[in-house]
C-alpha atoms as an extended CHARMM CRD file, in Angstrom:
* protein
*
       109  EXT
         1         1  UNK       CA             25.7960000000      -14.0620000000       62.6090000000  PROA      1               0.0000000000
         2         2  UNK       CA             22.5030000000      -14.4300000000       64.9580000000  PROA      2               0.0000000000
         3         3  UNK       CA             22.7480000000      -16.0960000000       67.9500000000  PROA      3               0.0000000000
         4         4  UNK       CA             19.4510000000      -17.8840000000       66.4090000000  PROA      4               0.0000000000
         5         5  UNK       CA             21.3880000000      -18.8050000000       63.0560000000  PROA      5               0.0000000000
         6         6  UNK       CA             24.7060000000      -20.0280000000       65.1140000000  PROA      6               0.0000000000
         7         7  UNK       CA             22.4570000000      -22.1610000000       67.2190000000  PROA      7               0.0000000000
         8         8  UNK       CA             20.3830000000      -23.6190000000       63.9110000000  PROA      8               0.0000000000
         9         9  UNK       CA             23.9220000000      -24.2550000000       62.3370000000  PROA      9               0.0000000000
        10        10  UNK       CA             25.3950000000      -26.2580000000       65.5330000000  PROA      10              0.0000000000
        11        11  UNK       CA             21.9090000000      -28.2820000000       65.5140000000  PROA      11              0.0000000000
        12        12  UNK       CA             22.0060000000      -29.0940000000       62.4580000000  PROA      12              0.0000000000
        13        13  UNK       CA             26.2890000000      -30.1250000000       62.1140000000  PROA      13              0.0000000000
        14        14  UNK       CA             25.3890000000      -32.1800000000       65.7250000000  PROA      14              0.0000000000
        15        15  UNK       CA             22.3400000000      -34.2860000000       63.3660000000  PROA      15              0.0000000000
        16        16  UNK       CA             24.7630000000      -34.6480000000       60.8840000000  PROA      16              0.0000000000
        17        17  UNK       CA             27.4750000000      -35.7990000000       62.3940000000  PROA      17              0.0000000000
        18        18  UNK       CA             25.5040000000      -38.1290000000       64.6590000000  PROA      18              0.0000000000
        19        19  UNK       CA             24.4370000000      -39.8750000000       60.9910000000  PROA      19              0.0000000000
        20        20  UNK       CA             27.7320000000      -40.1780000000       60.0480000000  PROA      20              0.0000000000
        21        21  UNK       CA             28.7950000000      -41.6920000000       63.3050000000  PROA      21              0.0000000000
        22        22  UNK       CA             25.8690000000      -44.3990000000       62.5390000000  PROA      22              0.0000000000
        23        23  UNK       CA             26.7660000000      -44.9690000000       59.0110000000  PROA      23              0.0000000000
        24        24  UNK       CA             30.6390000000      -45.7520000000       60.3690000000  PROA      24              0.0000000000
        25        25  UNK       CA             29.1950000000      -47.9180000000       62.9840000000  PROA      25              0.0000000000
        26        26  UNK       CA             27.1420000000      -49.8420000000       60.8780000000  PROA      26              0.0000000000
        27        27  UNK       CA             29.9300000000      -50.0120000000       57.9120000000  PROA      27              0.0000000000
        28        28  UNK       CA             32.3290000000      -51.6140000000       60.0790000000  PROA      28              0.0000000000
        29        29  UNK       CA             31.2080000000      -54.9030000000       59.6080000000  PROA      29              0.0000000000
        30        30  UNK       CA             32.9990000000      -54.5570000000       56.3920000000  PROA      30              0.0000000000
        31        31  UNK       CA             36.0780000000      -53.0280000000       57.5950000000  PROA      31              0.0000000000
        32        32  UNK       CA             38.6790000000      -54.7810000000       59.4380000000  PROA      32              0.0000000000
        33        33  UNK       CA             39.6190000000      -53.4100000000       62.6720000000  PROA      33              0.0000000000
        34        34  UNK       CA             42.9340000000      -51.2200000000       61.2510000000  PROA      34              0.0000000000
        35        35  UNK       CA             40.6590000000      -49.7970000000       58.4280000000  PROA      35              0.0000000000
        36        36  UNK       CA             38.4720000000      -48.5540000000       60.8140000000  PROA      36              0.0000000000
        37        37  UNK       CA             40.9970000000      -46.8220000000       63.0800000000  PROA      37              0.0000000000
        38        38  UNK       CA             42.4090000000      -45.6170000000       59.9400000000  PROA      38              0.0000000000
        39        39  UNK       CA             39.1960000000      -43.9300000000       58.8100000000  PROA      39              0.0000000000
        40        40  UNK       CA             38.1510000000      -42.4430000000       61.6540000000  PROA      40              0.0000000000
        41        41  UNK       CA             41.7070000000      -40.5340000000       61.8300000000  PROA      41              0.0000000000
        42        42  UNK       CA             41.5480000000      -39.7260000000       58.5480000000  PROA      42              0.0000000000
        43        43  UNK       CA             38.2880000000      -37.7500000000       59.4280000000  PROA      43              0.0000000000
        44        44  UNK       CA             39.9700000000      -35.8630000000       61.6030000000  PROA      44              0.0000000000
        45        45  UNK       CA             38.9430000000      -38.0150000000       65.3940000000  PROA      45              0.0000000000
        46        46  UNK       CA             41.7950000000      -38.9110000000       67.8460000000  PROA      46              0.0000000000
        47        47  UNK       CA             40.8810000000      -42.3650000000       68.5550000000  PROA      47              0.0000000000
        48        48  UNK       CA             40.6180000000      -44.0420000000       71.7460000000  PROA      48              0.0000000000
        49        49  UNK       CA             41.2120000000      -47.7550000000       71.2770000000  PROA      49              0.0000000000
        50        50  UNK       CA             39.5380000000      -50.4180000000       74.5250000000  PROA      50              0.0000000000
        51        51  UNK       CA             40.1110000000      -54.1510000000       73.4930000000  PROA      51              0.0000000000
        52        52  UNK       CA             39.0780000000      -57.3900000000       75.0760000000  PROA      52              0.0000000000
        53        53  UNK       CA             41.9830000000      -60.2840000000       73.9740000000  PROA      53              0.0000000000
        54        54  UNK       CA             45.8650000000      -59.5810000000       73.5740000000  PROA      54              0.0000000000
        55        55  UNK       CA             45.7530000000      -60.4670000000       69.7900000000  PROA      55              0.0000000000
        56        56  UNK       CA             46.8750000000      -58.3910000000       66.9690000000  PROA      56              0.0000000000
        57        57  UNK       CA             44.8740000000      -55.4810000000       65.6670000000  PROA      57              0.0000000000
        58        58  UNK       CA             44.8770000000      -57.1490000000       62.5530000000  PROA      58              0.0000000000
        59        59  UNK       CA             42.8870000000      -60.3620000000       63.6250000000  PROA      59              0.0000000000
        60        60  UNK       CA             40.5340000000      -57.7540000000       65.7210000000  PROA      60              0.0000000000
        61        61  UNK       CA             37.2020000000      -57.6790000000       65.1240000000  PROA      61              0.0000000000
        62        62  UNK       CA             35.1760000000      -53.8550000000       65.5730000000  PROA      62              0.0000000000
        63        63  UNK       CA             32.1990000000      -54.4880000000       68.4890000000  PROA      63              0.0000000000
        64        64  UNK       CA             31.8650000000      -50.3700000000       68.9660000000  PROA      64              0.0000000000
        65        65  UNK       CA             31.9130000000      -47.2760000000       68.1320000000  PROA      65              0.0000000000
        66        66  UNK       CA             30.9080000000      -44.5220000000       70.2860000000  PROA      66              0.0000000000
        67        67  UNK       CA             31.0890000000      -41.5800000000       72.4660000000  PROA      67              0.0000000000
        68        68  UNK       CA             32.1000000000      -38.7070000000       70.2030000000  PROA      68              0.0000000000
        69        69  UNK       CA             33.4960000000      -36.0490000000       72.0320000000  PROA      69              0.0000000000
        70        70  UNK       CA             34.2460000000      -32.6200000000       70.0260000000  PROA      70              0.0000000000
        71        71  UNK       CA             35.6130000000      -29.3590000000       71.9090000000  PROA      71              0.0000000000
        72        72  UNK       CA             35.2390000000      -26.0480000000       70.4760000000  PROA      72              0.0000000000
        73        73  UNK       CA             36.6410000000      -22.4910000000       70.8930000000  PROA      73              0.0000000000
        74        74  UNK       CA             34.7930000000      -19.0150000000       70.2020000000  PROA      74              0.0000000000
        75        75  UNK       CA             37.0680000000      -16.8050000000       68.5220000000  PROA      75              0.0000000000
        76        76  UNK       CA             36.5960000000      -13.1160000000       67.5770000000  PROA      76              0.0000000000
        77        77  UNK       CA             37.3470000000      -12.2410000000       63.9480000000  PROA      77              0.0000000000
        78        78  UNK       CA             37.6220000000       -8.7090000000       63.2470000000  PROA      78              0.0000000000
        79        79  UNK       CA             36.3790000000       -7.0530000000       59.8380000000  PROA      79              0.0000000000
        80        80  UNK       CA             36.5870000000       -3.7030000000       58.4310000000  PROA      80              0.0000000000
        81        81  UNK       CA             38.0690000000       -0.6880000000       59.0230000000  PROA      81              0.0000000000
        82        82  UNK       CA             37.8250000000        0.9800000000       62.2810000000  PROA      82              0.0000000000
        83        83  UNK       CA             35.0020000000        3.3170000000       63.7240000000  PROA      83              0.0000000000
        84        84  UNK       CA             35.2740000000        6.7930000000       65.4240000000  PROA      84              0.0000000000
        85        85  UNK       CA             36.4890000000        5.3160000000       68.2100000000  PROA      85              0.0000000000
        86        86  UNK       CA             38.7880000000        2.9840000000       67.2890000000  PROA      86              0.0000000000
        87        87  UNK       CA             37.1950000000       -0.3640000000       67.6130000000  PROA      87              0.0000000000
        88        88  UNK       CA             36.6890000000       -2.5270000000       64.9200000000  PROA      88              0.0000000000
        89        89  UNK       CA             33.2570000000       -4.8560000000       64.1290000000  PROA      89              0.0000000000
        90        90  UNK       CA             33.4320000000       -8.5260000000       64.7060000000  PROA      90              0.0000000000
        91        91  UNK       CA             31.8000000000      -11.8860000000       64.5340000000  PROA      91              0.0000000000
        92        92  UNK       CA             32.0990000000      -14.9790000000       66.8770000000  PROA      92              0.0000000000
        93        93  UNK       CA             33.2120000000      -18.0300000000       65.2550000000  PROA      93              0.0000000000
        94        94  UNK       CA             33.4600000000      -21.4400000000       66.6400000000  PROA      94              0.0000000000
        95        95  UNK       CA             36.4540000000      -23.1440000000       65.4710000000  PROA      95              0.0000000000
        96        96  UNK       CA             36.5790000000      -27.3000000000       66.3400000000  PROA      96              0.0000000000
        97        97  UNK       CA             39.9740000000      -27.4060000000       68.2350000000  PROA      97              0.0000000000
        98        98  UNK       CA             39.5240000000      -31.1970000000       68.9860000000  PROA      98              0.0000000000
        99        99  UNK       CA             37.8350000000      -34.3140000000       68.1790000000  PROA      99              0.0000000000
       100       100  UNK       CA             38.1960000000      -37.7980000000       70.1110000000  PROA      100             0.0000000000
       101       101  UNK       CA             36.1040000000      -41.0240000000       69.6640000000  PROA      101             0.0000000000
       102       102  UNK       CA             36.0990000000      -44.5470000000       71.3360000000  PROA      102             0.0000000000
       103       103  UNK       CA             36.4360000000      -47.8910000000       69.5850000000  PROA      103             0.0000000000
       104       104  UNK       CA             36.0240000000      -51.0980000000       71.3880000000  PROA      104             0.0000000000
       105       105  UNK       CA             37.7820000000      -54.0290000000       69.5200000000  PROA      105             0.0000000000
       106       106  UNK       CA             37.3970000000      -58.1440000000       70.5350000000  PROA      106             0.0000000000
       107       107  UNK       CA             40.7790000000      -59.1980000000       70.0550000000  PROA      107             0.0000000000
       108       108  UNK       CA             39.9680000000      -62.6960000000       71.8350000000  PROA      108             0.0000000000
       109       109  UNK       CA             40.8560000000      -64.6130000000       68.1830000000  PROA      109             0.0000000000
C-alpha cells in the first residue's frame, strides 16, 4: 500500500470514528449509565470511569463522553516467495493494539 492510500485510509477511519463517538454521546441520554459502559466495551474501548457522588452506577446518570485515545503498531507482513537474494516483499500494516475512552458519570442521586 501507498503511503498516500495508508494516510487516506487513517483519515478517513479517524472521521468515522469521531461520528460514532458523537452518535454514543448523544445516545446516552437513553442509556443508563451501566449500558453505556457496557457498550463502549463491547466495541472494543477500555473505559475510564470519573464520577461526581458516591451512589451506585445504577442510579448514575452519563454527563460525558470523551477523549478517545487509540494506539497503534506498524507491523511487517511478508508475502511471497523469496528473491535472489533471499529477502522476501512486504507491506506495513497498522494493527490497533489498544483503545481507551473516558466517561464522566453524576452519581450525586
Amino acid at each position: 500500500m501507498r503511503p498516500s492510500s495508508i494516510l487516506s485510509t487513517l483519515v478517513t477511519s479517524a472521521a468515522l470514528v469521531g461520528t460514532s463517538l458523537t452518535t454514543s454521546a448523544a445516545a446516552s441520554a437513553d442509556q443508563t449509565a451501566r449500558e453505556k459502559i457496557d457498550q463502549l466495551q463491547s466495541e472494543g474501548f477500555t473505559v475510564n470511569v470519573d464520577r461526581v457522588g458516591s451512589g451506585p452506577v445504577d442510579g448514575c446518570v452519563v454527563t460525558g463522553v470523551r477523549n478517545p485515545q487509540t494506539q497503534t503498531r506498524n507491523v511487517r507482513d511478508y508475502y511471497g516467495p523469496r528473491d535472489a537474494n533471499g529477502d522476501r516483499k512486504y507491506r506495513i500494516i497498522e494493527v490497533v493494539v489498544s483503545r481507551s475512552i473516558s466517561v464522566s458519570l453524576d452519581c450525586t442521586n
